[in-house]
Every structure is written in C-alpha cells, then in structure tokens.
mmCIF file with all atom_site columns, N, CA and C in Angstrom:
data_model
loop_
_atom_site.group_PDB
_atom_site.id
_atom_site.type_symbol
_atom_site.label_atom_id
_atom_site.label_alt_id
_atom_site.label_comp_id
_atom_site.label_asym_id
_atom_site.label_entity_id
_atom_site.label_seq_id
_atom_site.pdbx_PDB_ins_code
_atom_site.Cartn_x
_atom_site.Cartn_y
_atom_site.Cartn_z
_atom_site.occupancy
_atom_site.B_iso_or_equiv
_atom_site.pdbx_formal_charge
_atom_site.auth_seq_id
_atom_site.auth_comp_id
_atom_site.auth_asym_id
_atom_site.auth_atom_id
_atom_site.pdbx_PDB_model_num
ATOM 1   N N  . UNK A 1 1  ? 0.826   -1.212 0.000  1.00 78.00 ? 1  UNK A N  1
ATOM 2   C CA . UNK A 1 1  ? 0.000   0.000  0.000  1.00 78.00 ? 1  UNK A CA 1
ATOM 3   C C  . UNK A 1 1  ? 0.862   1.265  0.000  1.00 78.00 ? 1  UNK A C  1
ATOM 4   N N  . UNK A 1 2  ? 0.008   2.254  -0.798 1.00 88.00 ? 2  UNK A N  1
ATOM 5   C CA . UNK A 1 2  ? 1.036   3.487  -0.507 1.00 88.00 ? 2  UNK A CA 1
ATOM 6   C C  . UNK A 1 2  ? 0.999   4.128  0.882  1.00 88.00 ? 2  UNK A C  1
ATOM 7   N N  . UNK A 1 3  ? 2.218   4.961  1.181  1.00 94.00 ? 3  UNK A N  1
ATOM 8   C CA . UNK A 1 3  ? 2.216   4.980  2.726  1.00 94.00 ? 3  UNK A CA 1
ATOM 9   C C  . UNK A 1 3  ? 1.577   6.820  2.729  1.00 94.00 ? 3  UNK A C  1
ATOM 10  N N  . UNK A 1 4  ? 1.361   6.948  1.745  1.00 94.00 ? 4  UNK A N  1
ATOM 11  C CA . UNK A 1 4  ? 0.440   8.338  1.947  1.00 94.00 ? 4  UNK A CA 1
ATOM 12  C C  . UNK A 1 4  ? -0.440  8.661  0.525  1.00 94.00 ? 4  UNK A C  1
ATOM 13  N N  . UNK A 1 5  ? -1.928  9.079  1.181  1.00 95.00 ? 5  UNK A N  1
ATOM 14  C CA . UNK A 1 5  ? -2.617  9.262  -0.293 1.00 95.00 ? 5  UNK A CA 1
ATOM 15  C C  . UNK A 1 5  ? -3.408  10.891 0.264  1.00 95.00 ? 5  UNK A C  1
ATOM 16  N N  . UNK A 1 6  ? -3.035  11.410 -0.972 1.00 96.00 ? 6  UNK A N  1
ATOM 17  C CA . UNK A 1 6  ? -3.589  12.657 -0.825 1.00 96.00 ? 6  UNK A CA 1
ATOM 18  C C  . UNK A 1 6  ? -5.141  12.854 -1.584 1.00 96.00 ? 6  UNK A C  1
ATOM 19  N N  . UNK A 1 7  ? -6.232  12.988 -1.264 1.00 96.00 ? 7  UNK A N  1
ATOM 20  C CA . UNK A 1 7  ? -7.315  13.467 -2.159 1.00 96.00 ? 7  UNK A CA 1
ATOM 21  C C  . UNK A 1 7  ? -8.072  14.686 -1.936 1.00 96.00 ? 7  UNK A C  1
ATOM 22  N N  . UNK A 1 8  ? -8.655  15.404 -3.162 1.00 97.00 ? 8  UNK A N  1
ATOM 23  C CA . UNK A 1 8  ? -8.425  16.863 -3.035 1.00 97.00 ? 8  UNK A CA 1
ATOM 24  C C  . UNK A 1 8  ? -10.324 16.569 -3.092 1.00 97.00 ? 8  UNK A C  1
ATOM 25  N N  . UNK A 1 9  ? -11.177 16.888 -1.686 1.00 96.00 ? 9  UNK A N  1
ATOM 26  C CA . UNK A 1 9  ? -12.834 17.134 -2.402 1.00 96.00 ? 9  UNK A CA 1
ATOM 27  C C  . UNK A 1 9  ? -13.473 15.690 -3.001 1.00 96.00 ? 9  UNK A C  1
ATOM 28  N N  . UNK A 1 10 ? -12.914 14.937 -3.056 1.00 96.00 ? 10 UNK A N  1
ATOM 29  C CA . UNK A 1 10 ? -13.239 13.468 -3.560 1.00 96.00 ? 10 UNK A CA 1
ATOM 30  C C  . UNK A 1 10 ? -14.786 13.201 -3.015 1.00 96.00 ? 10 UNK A C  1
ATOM 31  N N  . UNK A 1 11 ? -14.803 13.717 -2.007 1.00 95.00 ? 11 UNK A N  1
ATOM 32  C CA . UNK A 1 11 ? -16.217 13.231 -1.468 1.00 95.00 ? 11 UNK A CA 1
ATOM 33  C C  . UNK A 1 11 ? -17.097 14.567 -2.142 1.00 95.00 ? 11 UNK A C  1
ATOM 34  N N  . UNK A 1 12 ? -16.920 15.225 -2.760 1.00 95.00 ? 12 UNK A N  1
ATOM 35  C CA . UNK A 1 12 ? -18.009 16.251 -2.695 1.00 95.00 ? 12 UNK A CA 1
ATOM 36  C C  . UNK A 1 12 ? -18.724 16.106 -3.609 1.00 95.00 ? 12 UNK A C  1
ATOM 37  N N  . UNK A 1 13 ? -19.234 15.263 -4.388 1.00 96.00 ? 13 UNK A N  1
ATOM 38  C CA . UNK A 1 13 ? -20.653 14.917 -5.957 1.00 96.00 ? 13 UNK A CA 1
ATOM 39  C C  . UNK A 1 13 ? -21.068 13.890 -4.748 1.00 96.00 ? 13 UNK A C  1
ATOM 40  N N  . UNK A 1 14 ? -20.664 13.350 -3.739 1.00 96.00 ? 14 UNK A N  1
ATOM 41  C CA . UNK A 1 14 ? -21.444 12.076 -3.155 1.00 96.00 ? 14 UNK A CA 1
ATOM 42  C C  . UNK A 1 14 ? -22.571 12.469 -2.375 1.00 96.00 ? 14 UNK A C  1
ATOM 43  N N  . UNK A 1 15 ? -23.737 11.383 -2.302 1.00 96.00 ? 15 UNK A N  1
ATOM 44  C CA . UNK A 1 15 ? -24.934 11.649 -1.398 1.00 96.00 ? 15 UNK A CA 1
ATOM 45  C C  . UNK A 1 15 ? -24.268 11.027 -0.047 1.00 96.00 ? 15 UNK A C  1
ATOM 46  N N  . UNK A 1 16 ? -25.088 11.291 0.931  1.00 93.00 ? 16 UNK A N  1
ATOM 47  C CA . UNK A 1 16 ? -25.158 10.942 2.384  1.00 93.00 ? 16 UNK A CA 1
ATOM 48  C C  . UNK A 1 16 ? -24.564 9.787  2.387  1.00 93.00 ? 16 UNK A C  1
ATOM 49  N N  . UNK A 1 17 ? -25.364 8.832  1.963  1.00 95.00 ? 17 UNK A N  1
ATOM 50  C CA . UNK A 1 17 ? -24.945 7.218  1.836  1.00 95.00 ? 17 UNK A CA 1
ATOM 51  C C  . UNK A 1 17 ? -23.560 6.448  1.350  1.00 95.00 ? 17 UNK A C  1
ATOM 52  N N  . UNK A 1 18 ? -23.160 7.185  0.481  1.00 97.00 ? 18 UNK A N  1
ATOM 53  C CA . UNK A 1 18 ? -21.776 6.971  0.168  1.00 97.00 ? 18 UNK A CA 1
ATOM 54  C C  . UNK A 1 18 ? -20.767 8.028  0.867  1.00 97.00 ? 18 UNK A C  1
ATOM 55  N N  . UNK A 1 19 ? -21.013 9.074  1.223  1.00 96.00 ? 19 UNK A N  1
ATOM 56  C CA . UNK A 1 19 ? -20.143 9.578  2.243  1.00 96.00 ? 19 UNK A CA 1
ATOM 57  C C  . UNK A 1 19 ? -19.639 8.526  3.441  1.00 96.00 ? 19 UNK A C  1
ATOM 58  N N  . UNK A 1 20 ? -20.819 8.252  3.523  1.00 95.00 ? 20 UNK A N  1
ATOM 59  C CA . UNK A 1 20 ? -20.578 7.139  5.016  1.00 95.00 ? 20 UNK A CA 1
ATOM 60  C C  . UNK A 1 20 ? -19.537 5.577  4.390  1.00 95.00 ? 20 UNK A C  1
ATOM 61  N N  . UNK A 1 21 ? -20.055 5.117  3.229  1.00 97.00 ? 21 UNK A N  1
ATOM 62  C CA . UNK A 1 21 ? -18.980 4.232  2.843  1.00 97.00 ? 21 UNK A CA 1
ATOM 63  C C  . UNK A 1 21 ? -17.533 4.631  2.348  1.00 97.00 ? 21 UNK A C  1
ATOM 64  N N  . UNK A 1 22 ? -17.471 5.452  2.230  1.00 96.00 ? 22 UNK A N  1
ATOM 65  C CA . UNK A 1 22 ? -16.214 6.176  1.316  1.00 96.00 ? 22 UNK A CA 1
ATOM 66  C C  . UNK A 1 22 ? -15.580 6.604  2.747  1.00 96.00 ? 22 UNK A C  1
ATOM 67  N N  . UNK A 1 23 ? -16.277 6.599  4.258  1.00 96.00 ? 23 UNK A N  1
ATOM 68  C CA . UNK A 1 23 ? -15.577 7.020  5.535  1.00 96.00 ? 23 UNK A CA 1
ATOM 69  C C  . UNK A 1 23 ? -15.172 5.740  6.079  1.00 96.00 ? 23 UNK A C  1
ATOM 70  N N  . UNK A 1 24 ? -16.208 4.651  5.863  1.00 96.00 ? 24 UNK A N  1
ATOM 71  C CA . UNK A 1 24 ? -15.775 3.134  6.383  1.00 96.00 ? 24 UNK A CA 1
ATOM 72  C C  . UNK A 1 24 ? -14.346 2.926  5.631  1.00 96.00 ? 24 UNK A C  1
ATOM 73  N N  . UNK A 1 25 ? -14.277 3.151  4.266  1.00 95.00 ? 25 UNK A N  1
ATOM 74  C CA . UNK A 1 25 ? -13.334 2.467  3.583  1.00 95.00 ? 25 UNK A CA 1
ATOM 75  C C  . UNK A 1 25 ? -12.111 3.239  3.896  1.00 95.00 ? 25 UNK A C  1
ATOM 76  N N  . UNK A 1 26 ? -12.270 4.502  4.200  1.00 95.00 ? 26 UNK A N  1
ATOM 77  C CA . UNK A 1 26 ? -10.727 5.058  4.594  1.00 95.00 ? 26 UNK A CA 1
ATOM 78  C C  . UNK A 1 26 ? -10.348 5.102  6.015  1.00 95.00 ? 26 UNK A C  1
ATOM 79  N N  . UNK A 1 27 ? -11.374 4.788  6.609  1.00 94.00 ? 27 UNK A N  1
ATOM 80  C CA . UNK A 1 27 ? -10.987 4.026  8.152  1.00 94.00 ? 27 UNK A CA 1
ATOM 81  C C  . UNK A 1 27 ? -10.619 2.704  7.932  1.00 94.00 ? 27 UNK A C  1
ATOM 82  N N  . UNK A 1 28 ? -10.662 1.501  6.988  1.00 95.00 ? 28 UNK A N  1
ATOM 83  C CA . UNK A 1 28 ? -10.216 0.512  7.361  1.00 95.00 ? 28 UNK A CA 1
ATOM 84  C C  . UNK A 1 28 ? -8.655  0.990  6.371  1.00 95.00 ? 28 UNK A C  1
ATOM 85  N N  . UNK A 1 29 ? -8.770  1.139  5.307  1.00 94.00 ? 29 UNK A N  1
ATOM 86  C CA . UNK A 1 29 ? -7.552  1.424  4.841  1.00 94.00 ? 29 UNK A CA 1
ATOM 87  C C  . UNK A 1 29 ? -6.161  2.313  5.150  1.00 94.00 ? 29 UNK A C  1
ATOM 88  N N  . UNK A 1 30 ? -6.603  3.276  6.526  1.00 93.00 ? 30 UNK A N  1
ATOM 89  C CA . UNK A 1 30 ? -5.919  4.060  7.353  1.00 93.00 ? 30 UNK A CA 1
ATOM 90  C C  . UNK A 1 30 ? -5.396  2.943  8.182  1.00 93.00 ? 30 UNK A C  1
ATOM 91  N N  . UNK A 1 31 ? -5.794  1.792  8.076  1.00 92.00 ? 31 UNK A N  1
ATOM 92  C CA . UNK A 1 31 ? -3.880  1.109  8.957  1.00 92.00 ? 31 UNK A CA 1
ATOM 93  C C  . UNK A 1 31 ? -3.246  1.122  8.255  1.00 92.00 ? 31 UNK A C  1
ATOM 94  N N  . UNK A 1 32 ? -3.239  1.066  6.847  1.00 94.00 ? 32 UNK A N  1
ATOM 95  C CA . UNK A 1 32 ? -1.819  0.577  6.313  1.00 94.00 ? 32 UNK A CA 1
ATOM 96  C C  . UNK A 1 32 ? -1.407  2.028  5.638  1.00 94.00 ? 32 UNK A C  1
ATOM 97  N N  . UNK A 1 33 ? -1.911  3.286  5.779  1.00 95.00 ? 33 UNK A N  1
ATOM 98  C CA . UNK A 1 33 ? -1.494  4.033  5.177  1.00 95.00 ? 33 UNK A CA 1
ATOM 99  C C  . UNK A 1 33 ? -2.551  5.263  5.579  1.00 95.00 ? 33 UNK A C  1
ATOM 100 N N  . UNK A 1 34 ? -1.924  6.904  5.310  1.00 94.00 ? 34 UNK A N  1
ATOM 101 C CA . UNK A 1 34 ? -2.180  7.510  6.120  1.00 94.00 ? 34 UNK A CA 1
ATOM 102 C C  . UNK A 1 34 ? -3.114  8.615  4.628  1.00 94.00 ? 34 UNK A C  1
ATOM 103 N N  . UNK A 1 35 ? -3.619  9.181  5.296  1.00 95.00 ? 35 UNK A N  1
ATOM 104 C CA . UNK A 1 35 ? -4.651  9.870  4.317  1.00 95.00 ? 35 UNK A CA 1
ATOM 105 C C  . UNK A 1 35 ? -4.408  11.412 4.441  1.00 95.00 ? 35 UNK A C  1
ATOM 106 N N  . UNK A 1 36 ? -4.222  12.692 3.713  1.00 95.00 ? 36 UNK A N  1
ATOM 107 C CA . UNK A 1 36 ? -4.501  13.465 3.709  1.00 95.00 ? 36 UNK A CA 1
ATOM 108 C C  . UNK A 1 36 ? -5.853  13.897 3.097  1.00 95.00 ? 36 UNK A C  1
ATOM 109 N N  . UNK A 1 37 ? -7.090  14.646 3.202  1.00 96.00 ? 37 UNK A N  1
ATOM 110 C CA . UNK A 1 37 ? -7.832  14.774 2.676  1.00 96.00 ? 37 UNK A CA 1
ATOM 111 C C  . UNK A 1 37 ? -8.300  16.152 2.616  1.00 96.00 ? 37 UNK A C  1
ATOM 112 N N  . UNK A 1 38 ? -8.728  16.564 1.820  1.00 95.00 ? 38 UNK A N  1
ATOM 113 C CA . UNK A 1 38 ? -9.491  18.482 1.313  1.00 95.00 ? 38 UNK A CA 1
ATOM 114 C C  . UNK A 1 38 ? -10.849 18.091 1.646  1.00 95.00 ? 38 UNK A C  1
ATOM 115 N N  . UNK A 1 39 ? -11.260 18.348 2.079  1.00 95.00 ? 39 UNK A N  1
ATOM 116 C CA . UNK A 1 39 ? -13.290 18.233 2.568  1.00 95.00 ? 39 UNK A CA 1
ATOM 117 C C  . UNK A 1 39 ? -13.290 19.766 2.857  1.00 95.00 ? 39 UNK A C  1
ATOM 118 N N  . UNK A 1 40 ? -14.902 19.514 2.687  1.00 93.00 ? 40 UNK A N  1
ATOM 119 C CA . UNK A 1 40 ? -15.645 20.731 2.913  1.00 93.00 ? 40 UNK A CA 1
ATOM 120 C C  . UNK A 1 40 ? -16.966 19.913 4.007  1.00 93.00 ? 40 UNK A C  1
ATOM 121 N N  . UNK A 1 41 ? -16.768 18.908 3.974  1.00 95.00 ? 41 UNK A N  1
ATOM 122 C CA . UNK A 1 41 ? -18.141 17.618 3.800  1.00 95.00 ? 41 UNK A CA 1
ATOM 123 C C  . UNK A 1 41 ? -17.879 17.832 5.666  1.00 95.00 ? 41 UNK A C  1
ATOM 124 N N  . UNK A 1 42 ? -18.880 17.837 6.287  1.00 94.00 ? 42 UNK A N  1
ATOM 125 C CA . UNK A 1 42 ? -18.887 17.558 7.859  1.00 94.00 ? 42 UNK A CA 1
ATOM 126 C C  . UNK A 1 42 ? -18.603 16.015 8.430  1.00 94.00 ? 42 UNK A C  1
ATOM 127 N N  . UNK A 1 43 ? -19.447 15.168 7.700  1.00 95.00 ? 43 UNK A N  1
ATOM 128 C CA . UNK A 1 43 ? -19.698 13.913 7.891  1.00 95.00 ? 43 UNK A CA 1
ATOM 129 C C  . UNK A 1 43 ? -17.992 13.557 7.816  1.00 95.00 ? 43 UNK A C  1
ATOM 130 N N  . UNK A 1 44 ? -17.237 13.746 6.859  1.00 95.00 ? 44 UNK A N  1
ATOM 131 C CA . UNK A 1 44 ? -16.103 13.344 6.106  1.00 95.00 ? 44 UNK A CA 1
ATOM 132 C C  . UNK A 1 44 ? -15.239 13.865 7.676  1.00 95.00 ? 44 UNK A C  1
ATOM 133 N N  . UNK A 1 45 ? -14.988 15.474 7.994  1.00 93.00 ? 45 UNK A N  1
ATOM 134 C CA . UNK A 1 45 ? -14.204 15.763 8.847  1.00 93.00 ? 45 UNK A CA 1
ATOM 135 C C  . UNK A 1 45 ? -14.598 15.350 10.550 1.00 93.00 ? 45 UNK A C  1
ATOM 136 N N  . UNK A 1 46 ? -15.558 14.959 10.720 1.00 91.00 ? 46 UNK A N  1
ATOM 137 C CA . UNK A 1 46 ? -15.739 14.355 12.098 1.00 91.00 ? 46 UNK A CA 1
ATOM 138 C C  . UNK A 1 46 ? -15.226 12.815 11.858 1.00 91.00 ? 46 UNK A C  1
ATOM 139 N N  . UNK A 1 47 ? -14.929 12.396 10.893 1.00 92.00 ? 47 UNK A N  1
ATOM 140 C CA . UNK A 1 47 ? -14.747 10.623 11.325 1.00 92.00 ? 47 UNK A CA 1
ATOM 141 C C  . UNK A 1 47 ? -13.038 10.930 10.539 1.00 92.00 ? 47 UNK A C  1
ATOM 142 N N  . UNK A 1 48 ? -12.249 12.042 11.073 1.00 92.00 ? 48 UNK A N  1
ATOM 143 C CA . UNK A 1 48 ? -10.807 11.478 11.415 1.00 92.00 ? 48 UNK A CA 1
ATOM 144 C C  . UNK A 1 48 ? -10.225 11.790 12.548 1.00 92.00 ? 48 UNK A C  1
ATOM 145 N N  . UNK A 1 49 ? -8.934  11.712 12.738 1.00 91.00 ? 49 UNK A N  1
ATOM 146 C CA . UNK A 1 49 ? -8.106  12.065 13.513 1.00 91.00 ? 49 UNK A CA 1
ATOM 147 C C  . UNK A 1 49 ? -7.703  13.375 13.936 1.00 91.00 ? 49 UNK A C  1
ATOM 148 N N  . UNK A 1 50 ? -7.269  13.591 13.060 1.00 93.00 ? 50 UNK A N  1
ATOM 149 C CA . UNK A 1 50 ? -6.700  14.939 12.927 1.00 93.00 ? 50 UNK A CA 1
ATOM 150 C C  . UNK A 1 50 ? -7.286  16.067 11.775 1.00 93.00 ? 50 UNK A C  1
ATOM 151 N N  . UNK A 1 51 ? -7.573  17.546 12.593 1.00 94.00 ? 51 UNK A N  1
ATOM 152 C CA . UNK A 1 51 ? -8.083  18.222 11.384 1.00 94.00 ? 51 UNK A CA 1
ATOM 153 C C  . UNK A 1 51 ? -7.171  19.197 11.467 1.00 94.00 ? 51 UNK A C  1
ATOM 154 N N  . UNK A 1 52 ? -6.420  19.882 10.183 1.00 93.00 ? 52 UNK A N  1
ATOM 155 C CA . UNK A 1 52 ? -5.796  20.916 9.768  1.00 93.00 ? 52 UNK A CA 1
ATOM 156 C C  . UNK A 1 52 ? -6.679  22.212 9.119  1.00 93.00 ? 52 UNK A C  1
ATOM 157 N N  . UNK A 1 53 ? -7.052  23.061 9.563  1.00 91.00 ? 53 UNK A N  1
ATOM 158 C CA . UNK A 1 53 ? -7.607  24.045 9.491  1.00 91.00 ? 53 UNK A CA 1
ATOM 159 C C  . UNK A 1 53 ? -7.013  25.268 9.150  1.00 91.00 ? 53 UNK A C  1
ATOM 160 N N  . UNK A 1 54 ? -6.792  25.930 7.854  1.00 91.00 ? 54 UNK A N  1
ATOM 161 C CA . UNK A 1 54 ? -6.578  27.398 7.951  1.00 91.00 ? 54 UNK A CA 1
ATOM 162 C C  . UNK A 1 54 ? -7.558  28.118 7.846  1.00 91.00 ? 54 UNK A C  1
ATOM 163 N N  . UNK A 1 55 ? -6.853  29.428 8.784  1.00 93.00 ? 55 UNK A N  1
ATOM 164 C CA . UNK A 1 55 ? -7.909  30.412 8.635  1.00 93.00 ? 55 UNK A CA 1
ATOM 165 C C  . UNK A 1 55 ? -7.318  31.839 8.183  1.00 93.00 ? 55 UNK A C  1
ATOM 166 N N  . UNK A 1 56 ? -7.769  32.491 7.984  1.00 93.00 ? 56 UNK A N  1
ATOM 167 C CA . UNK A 1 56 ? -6.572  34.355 7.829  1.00 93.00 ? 56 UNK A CA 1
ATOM 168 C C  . UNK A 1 56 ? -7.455  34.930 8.554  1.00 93.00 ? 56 UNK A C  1
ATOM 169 N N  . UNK A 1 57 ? -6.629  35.333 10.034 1.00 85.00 ? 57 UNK A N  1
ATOM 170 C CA . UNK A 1 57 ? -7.192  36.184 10.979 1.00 85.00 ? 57 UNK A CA 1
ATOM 171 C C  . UNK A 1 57 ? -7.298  37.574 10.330 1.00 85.00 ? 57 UNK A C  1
ATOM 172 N N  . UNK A 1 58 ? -6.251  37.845 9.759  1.00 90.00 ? 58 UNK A N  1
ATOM 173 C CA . UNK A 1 58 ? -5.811  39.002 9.268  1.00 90.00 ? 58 UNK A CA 1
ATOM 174 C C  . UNK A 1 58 ? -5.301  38.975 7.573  1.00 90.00 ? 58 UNK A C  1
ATOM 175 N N  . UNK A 1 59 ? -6.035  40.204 7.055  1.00 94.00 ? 59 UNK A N  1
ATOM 176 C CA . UNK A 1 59 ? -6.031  40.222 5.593  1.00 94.00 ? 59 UNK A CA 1
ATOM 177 C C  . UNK A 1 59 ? -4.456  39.581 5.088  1.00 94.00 ? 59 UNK A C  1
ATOM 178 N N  . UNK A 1 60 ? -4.236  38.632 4.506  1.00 93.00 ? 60 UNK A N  1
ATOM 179 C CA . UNK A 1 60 ? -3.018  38.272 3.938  1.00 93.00 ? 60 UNK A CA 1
ATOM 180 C C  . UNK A 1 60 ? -2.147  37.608 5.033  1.00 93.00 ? 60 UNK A C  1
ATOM 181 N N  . UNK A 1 61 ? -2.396  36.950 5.766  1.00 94.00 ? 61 UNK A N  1
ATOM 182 C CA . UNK A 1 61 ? -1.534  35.939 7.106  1.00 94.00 ? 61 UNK A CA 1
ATOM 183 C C  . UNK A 1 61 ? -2.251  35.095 7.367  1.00 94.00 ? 61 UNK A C  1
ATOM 184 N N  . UNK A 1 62 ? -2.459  33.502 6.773  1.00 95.00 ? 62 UNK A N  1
ATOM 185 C CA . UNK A 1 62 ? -3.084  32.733 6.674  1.00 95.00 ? 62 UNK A CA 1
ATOM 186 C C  . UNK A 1 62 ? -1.998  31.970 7.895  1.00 95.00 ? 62 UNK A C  1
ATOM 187 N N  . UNK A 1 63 ? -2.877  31.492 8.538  1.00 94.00 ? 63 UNK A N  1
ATOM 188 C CA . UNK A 1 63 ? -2.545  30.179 9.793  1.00 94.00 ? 63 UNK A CA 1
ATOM 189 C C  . UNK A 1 63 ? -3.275  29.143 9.964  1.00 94.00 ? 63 UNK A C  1
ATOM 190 N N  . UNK A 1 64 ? -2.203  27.782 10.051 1.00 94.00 ? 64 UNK A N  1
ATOM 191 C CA . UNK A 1 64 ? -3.043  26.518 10.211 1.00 94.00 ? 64 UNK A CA 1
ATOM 192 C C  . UNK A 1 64 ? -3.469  26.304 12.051 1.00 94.00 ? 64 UNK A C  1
ATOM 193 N N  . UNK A 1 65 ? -4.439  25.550 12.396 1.00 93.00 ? 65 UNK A N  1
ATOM 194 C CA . UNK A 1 65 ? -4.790  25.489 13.029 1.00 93.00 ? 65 UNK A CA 1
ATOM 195 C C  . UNK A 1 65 ? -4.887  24.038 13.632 1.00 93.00 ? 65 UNK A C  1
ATOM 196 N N  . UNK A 1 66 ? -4.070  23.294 14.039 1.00 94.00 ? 66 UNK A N  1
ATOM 197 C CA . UNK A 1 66 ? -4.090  21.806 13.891 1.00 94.00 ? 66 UNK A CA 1
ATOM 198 C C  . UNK A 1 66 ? -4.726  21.165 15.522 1.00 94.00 ? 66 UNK A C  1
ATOM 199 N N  . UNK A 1 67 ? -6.110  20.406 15.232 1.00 92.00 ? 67 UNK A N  1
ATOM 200 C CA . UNK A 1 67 ? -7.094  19.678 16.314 1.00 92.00 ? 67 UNK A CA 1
ATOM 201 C C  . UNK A 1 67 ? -7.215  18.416 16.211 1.00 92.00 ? 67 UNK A C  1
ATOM 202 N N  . UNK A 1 68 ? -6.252  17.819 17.057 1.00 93.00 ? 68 UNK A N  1
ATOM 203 C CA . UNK A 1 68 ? -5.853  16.206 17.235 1.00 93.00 ? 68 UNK A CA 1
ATOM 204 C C  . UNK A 1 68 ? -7.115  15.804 18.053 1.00 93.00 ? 68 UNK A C  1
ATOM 205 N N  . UNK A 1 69 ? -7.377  14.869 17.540 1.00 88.00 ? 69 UNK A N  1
ATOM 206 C CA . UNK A 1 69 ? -8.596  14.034 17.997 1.00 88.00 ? 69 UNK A CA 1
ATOM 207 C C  . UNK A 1 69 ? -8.567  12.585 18.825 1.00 88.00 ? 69 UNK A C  1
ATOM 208 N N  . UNK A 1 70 ? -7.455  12.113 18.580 1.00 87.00 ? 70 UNK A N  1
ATOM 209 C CA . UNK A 1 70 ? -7.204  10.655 18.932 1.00 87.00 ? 70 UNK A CA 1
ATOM 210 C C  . UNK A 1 70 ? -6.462  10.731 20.581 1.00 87.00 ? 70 UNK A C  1
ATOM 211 N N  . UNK A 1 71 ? -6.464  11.689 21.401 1.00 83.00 ? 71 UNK A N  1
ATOM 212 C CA . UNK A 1 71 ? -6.401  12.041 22.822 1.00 83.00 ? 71 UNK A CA 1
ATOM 213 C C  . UNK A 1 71 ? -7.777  12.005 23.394 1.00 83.00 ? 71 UNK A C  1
ATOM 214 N N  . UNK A 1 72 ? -8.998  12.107 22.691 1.00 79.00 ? 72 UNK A N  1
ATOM 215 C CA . UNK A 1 72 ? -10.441 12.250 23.522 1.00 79.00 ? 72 UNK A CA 1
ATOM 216 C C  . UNK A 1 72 ? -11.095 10.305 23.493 1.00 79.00 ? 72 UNK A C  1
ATOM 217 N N  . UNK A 1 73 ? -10.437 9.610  22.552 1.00 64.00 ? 73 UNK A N  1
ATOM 218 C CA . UNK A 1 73 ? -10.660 8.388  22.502 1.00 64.00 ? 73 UNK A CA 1
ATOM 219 C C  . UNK A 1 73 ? -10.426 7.580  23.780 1.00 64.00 ? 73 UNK A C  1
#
C-alpha cells in the first residue's frame, strides 16, 4: 500500500450514503497508510483524527490550526 494518499474534495458529488462508505473504507484502509484529505463535507471531517484548518485572521496571514482528535478516545 502506498504509505500516503492525498485526495483533493473526492467526497463532494457524493450523497449521504456513500459519504458514510467512502468514511468506512478510509478508516479501514488508514492502517496501512495515512490519508490526507481536502473536505468541505462535515460527515467526512468528524470521522478522522486529525483536522488541519486554515484560517486568515488578518487580511493576507493565513494560519493553520491543527485539532488532534485521537487524545479524547
């Protein structure tokens, strides 16, 4: 398996129902390899680990915002 897969929005043409399989399948496939993902999708960003968030507090100074999840488990 590759040891990192990046996908940019992949979930976003999907209905409800396949959101939820397309979250099973990258939870089982997240042992052997680690996922970066672009969502906009809620469903998609509550079922990982880790979320990377930018925001620009200020016109032109964009900052990430990084909320580890796998400490509340």
């Amino acid at each position: 398996p590759a040891p990192f897969c990046i996908f940019d929005e992949v979930d976003a043409p999907l209905d409800d129902a396949n959101i939820g399989k397309f979250n099973k399948i990258i939870k089982k496939f997240s042992e052997d390899s680690q996922f970066i993902i672009i969502t906009h999708n809620k469903a998609t960003m509550s079922s990982v680990d880790i979320i990377y968030g930018v925001t620009m507090a200020e016109q032109g100074v964009s900052r990430v915002v990084p909320v580890d999840f796998r400490s509340l488990n």
